[in-house]
């Protein structure tokens, strides 16, 4: 918890007065037109430098040559089937990454479009798993100003003109437009999910302009946060002595990024809607059989604002109306013909032709007067089709229907509701922004890192109960309701790969999955009562997905590991990022855990070749937590990651148990606990095979068998061992709450033995060694060595170690991994030798991982080391977000090196900054939990070291649950 006036250290504060004159700020001091006190800021003429990508060393390349050959072969094989491999380090984007990003548009899970700080629309992710990085330069806002009876005129695109492809002489396209903005007096201010662009006397010295971009990202609002729409509110202040006729123009190409605008068959259609909302629909026919998309651009007509449209213009000389014709008309008249509204749909575009549309909003601004003009953008792509055939409806279709024409209703509702959205956003953000104890840089970085929940390739689908899965658009799979499940526990022989099954009667998960068959019949099982304390709670699984309870039905959610690592909900990374969802959208977080709980109890026997070693295995082993939910058929074909056999990874199962218990403790949702408990127990029992010497502690297997998948581990490791200790305690605590006393006792026995072994093998007097092996880096200081303690403290459980060991380890990390790397201005390097040199034993040991650094900082906060925590995390801000840094804003990468070379932009793990906020404001349920050592509450009965599978407990609680079987996950009924 934050205490007192703690943060009187260096602040990275950017007061708006340093970017905008006080007079201009005062003029905008109404209707949220002025940027907030805390925001990330840039001048529009700032240089967007090209980012430097990482490269492996010669030694690393030699070690990975066999992996590289197999990966290259796999990528080519996938390409032959028209699919993109989830990891492809060989293909480079034609658009080189640059320091140009800004706040993305729209809510979550309906496709996203990012917008650079200079105004360009880029990073198109309308089709799941595909990111078109290049900006579509025809998509712009422009302004035309006329004073003194037309004797004074200004016309300019409202973006600096330093872009490739502009300035061609005689061009009929966008080069003919007026790119007259220098950006010297224009500034960008970002506080996700809003941004402000202030034009302080550009292009007209006597007109101040504020453009406020608003997207409906509203915590705990599971309806509007799914909407694919954004609003742009222009506030105009005339400081001159003459009336000014101001015409704002919004142009949009019928494109979903890349070369899609040239594919042909696209059509535009003007509309006049309700409440003065008018604009153009742009119907886009996607290539390769992907579902169509309809865009809507619109403005709101008021008593002082008139709206006109140009439904179609082209970018080439052969177009009936060219971009130059359109621009010249605006310069001359400032508007289009009203008759255009009745022109009907345009002729479909021909291949190679670009179809664009324009909306103009015109207003008079009196001397020293003010005026507001609002535009909106929406895109409706109701269906999601994954490459291997599964089709779903997006979440927003639950409220707007499944027609692409919903884009019209979306822009209408955006323009009529945005003020309420802003009020809700301000109510959410104000307590943090007004907390004087927190550093300024932290406040706006905390919110801005949430960009990933929009721009991280998120997919949010409607509940399968209302939108069944359609395989190849032909066969609807029938749901199974109210059937009992007999779950097969599995242990995998680590040497032979054989599956040894112990079948027990157990509750499945209530998750009406769209890929469930009806050919599994199961017998009813008896219900074992919970502890008396919970006797008044429902014994049935959670109603979170019950279609009869609309408020609780939040659908299903996916987000990518990163735009370069195309795997959905990568679980070892979600471990870090999940704090953001738990804090802001807890029902989504619980449903992700339900998906993984179901996966634990399932098996996919299809053969997979693992690329690191060239060996083969099955895609998903029962009892093992999957690495991810898949790529081309999520939920149905998991573990798209095929570098290593992740059924032998040592961190995934403990991370599952830790996340489930944290969520269970934070939400107090007993039905969730009942739902997932069979999977928790199965996941813990699965890990017993990795305790080779029967000391209660799992051992690593001499390969990179955890999230650091290039960093080899031998024997007991600080990272996985600490996670396992924490998981044993969490499983024991959850078992107590759910009445499974025998399993709680077993976990306590194992914990006591494992903790003693862990400390004996790894504690060296000041920190825990990297591993218990004898390699050159076995004594390295790993920044992430206390990841298990982070979760233990976040869940309100007793510390794994005494305070001296925890603080000593954290101080060692702070002094070495943080402060010995450019004075703490880079974040925490993953590995550091005790002699103060960076551990360069592999690519990942020498990297700084932004998300891990935030996690280390959160652990420090929970240990009472707030000053060290914020200094540690500030290194990520300085290197990634500050003007003196590398330019990673709104694209925070997984990693960078000490010389500033990034790896994997737009990555999930940096959402772990919300782990810091979680530590600063622990949930009431955890703060008010009884302060009793959970291990002291467990009475160890005299008996064997291992519990019997026939013992009663929560493993029989759920009487009615959905069968887990489908085409590839074999039902064990």
Short mmCIF file of N, CA, C and O in Angstrom, two decimals, residues 414-466:
data_model
loop_
_atom_site.label_atom_id
_atom_site.label_comp_id
_atom_site.label_asym_id
_atom_site.label_seq_id
_atom_site.Cartn_x
_atom_site.Cartn_y
_atom_site.Cartn_z
N UNK A 414 -22.97 6.67 -31.00
CA UNK A 414 -21.72 7.29 -30.55
C UNK A 414 -21.88 8.80 -30.44
O UNK A 414 -21.45 9.42 -29.44
N UNK A 415 -22.51 9.42 -31.43
CA UNK A 415 -22.65 10.88 -31.43
C UNK A 415 -23.66 11.36 -30.39
O UNK A 415 -23.58 12.50 -29.94
N UNK A 416 -24.57 10.51 -29.98
CA UNK A 416 -25.56 10.93 -28.98
C UNK A 416 -25.17 10.51 -27.56
O UNK A 416 -25.77 11.01 -26.60
N UNK A 417 -24.18 9.62 -27.42
CA UNK A 417 -23.83 9.11 -26.08
C UNK A 417 -22.42 9.46 -25.62
O UNK A 417 -22.05 9.14 -24.48
N UNK A 418 -21.61 10.09 -26.46
CA UNK A 418 -20.19 10.24 -26.10
C UNK A 418 -19.97 11.06 -24.83
O UNK A 418 -19.00 10.84 -24.10
N UNK A 419 -20.86 12.02 -24.55
CA UNK A 419 -20.67 12.82 -23.33
C UNK A 419 -20.83 11.95 -22.09
O UNK A 419 -20.11 12.14 -21.09
N UNK A 420 -21.77 11.03 -22.13
CA UNK A 420 -21.93 10.11 -20.99
C UNK A 420 -20.71 9.19 -20.89
O UNK A 420 -20.23 8.90 -19.78
N UNK A 421 -20.19 8.73 -22.03
CA UNK A 421 -18.98 7.91 -21.98
C UNK A 421 -17.86 8.67 -21.30
O UNK A 421 -17.15 8.12 -20.45
N UNK A 422 -17.69 9.92 -21.67
CA UNK A 422 -16.61 10.71 -21.08
C UNK A 422 -16.79 10.87 -19.58
O UNK A 422 -15.82 10.82 -18.81
N UNK A 423 -18.02 11.06 -19.17
CA UNK A 423 -18.28 11.20 -17.73
C UNK A 423 -17.88 9.94 -16.99
O UNK A 423 -17.24 9.99 -15.92
N UNK A 424 -18.23 8.78 -17.56
CA UNK A 424 -17.88 7.51 -16.92
C UNK A 424 -16.37 7.29 -16.93
O UNK A 424 -15.79 6.77 -15.96
N UNK A 425 -15.72 7.66 -18.02
CA UNK A 425 -14.26 7.52 -18.09
C UNK A 425 -13.58 8.41 -17.05
O UNK A 425 -12.65 8.00 -16.35
N UNK A 426 -14.05 9.65 -16.93
CA UNK A 426 -13.46 10.57 -15.95
C UNK A 426 -13.69 10.09 -14.52
O UNK A 426 -12.80 10.20 -13.67
N UNK A 427 -14.86 9.53 -14.25
CA UNK A 427 -15.13 9.00 -12.90
C UNK A 427 -14.19 7.85 -12.56
O UNK A 427 -13.79 7.67 -11.40
N UNK A 428 -13.85 7.05 -13.56
CA UNK A 428 -12.92 5.93 -13.36
C UNK A 428 -11.50 6.44 -13.14
O UNK A 428 -10.80 5.98 -12.23
N UNK A 429 -11.08 7.40 -13.93
CA UNK A 429 -9.67 7.80 -13.92
C UNK A 429 -9.32 8.83 -12.85
O UNK A 429 -8.18 8.87 -12.37
N UNK A 430 -10.29 9.64 -12.46
CA UNK A 430 -9.99 10.77 -11.57
C UNK A 430 -9.33 10.38 -10.25
O UNK A 430 -8.37 11.04 -9.82
N UNK A 431 -9.79 9.34 -9.54
CA UNK A 431 -9.14 9.02 -8.27
C UNK A 431 -7.64 8.75 -8.40
O UNK A 431 -6.86 9.12 -7.53
N UNK A 432 -7.24 8.12 -9.49
CA UNK A 432 -5.81 7.85 -9.69
C UNK A 432 -5.09 9.11 -10.13
O UNK A 432 -4.01 9.43 -9.62
N UNK A 433 -5.68 9.85 -11.05
CA UNK A 433 -5.03 11.07 -11.54
C UNK A 433 -4.88 12.11 -10.44
O UNK A 433 -3.94 12.92 -10.46
N UNK A 434 -5.79 12.11 -9.48
CA UNK A 434 -5.75 13.11 -8.41
C UNK A 434 -4.98 12.65 -7.19
O UNK A 434 -4.92 13.37 -6.19
N UNK A 435 -4.41 11.46 -7.24
CA UNK A 435 -3.65 10.92 -6.11
C UNK A 435 -2.26 11.57 -6.11
O UNK A 435 -1.39 11.22 -6.91
N UNK A 436 -2.07 12.52 -5.21
CA UNK A 436 -0.82 13.30 -5.19
C UNK A 436 0.38 12.45 -4.81
O UNK A 436 1.53 12.87 -5.00
N UNK A 437 0.16 11.26 -4.27
CA UNK A 437 1.28 10.42 -3.86
C UNK A 437 1.96 9.73 -5.03
O UNK A 437 3.09 9.25 -4.90
N UNK A 438 1.28 9.65 -6.16
CA UNK A 438 1.79 8.89 -7.30
C UNK A 438 2.58 9.77 -8.24
O UNK A 438 2.21 10.91 -8.50
N UNK A 439 3.65 9.23 -8.83
CA UNK A 439 4.42 10.01 -9.81
C UNK A 439 3.57 10.32 -11.04
O UNK A 439 2.72 9.52 -11.44
N UNK A 440 3.82 11.45 -11.65
CA UNK A 440 3.02 11.87 -12.80
C UNK A 440 3.17 10.88 -13.95
O UNK A 440 2.18 10.53 -14.60
N UNK A 441 4.39 10.46 -14.24
CA UNK A 441 4.59 9.55 -15.37
C UNK A 441 3.79 8.27 -15.19
O UNK A 441 3.29 7.69 -16.16
N UNK A 442 3.69 7.80 -13.96
CA UNK A 442 2.99 6.54 -13.70
C UNK A 442 1.50 6.66 -14.00
O UNK A 442 0.89 5.74 -14.56
N UNK A 443 0.92 7.80 -13.67
CA UNK A 443 -0.53 7.96 -13.81
C UNK A 443 -0.96 7.79 -15.26
O UNK A 443 -1.87 7.02 -15.57
N UNK A 444 -0.31 8.53 -16.16
CA UNK A 444 -0.78 8.42 -17.55
C UNK A 444 -0.24 7.18 -18.25
O UNK A 444 -0.89 6.64 -19.15
N UNK A 445 0.90 6.66 -17.82
CA UNK A 445 1.40 5.43 -18.42
C UNK A 445 0.52 4.25 -18.03
O UNK A 445 0.28 3.34 -18.83
N UNK A 446 0.02 4.27 -16.80
CA UNK A 446 -0.90 3.22 -16.34
C UNK A 446 -2.09 3.09 -17.28
O UNK A 446 -2.46 1.99 -17.72
N UNK A 447 -2.70 4.22 -17.63
CA UNK A 447 -3.86 4.17 -18.52
C UNK A 447 -3.45 3.91 -19.97
O UNK A 447 -4.13 3.18 -20.68
N UNK A 448 -2.35 4.50 -20.40
CA UNK A 448 -1.97 4.35 -21.81
C UNK A 448 -1.53 2.94 -22.16
O UNK A 448 -1.68 2.52 -23.32
N UNK A 449 -0.99 2.18 -21.21
CA UNK A 449 -0.64 0.80 -21.51
C UNK A 449 -1.87 -0.06 -21.80
O UNK A 449 -1.77 -1.14 -22.39
N UNK A 450 -3.06 0.43 -21.44
CA UNK A 450 -4.29 -0.31 -21.74
C UNK A 450 -4.61 -0.30 -23.22
O UNK A 450 -5.55 -1.00 -23.65
N UNK A 451 -3.88 0.46 -24.01
CA UNK A 451 -4.09 0.48 -25.46
C UNK A 451 -4.16 -0.95 -26.01
O UNK A 451 -4.85 -1.23 -26.99
N UNK A 452 -3.41 -1.88 -25.36
CA UNK A 452 -3.29 -3.23 -25.91
C UNK A 452 -4.61 -3.97 -25.88
O UNK A 452 -4.85 -4.85 -26.72
N UNK A 453 -5.49 -3.64 -24.97
CA UNK A 453 -6.78 -4.32 -24.91
C UNK A 453 -7.68 -3.95 -26.09
O UNK A 453 -8.70 -4.59 -26.32
N UNK A 454 -7.30 -2.92 -26.82
CA UNK A 454 -7.98 -2.57 -28.07
C UNK A 454 -7.13 -2.98 -29.27
O UNK A 454 -7.60 -3.63 -30.20
N UNK A 455 -5.85 -2.61 -29.25
CA UNK A 455 -4.98 -2.80 -30.41
C UNK A 455 -4.23 -4.12 -30.39
O UNK A 455 -3.45 -4.39 -31.30
N UNK A 456 -4.44 -4.94 -29.38
CA UNK A 456 -3.74 -6.22 -29.28
C UNK A 456 -4.46 -7.36 -29.96
O UNK A 456 -4.39 -8.51 -29.51
N UNK A 457 -5.16 -7.05 -31.07
CA UNK A 457 -5.83 -8.10 -31.83
C UNK A 457 -6.97 -8.75 -31.08
O UNK A 457 -7.26 -9.94 -31.28
N UNK A 458 -7.66 -8.01 -30.22
CA UNK A 458 -8.67 -8.62 -29.37
C UNK A 458 -9.89 -9.07 -30.17
O UNK A 458 -10.30 -8.43 -31.13
N UNK A 459 -10.46 -10.18 -29.73
CA UNK A 459 -11.70 -10.72 -30.29
C UNK A 459 -12.66 -10.97 -29.14
O UNK A 459 -12.30 -11.62 -28.16
N UNK A 460 -13.85 -10.44 -29.27
CA UNK A 460 -14.87 -10.61 -28.23
C UNK A 460 -16.13 -11.10 -28.92
O UNK A 460 -16.70 -10.39 -29.75
N UNK A 461 -16.52 -12.33 -28.63
CA UNK A 461 -17.67 -12.90 -29.33
C UNK A 461 -18.88 -12.94 -28.43
O UNK A 461 -18.78 -12.94 -27.20
N UNK A 462 -20.03 -13.01 -29.07
CA UNK A 462 -21.28 -13.15 -28.34
C UNK A 462 -21.34 -14.54 -27.72
O UNK A 462 -20.64 -15.47 -28.14
N UNK A 463 -22.19 -14.68 -26.72
CA UNK A 463 -22.34 -15.97 -26.07
C UNK A 463 -22.73 -17.04 -27.07
O UNK A 463 -23.62 -16.83 -27.89
N UNK A 464 -22.08 -18.19 -27.03
CA UNK A 464 -22.43 -19.27 -27.96
C UNK A 464 -23.88 -19.69 -27.85
O UNK A 464 -24.44 -20.23 -28.78
N UNK A 465 -24.50 -19.44 -26.69
CA UNK A 465 -25.89 -19.85 -26.51
C UNK A 465 -26.82 -19.06 -27.42
O UNK A 465 -27.89 -19.52 -27.79
N UNK A 466 -26.41 -17.84 -27.79
CA UNK A 466 -27.25 -17.04 -28.68
C UNK A 466 -26.70 -16.99 -30.09
O UNK A 466 -27.41 -16.69 -31.02
#
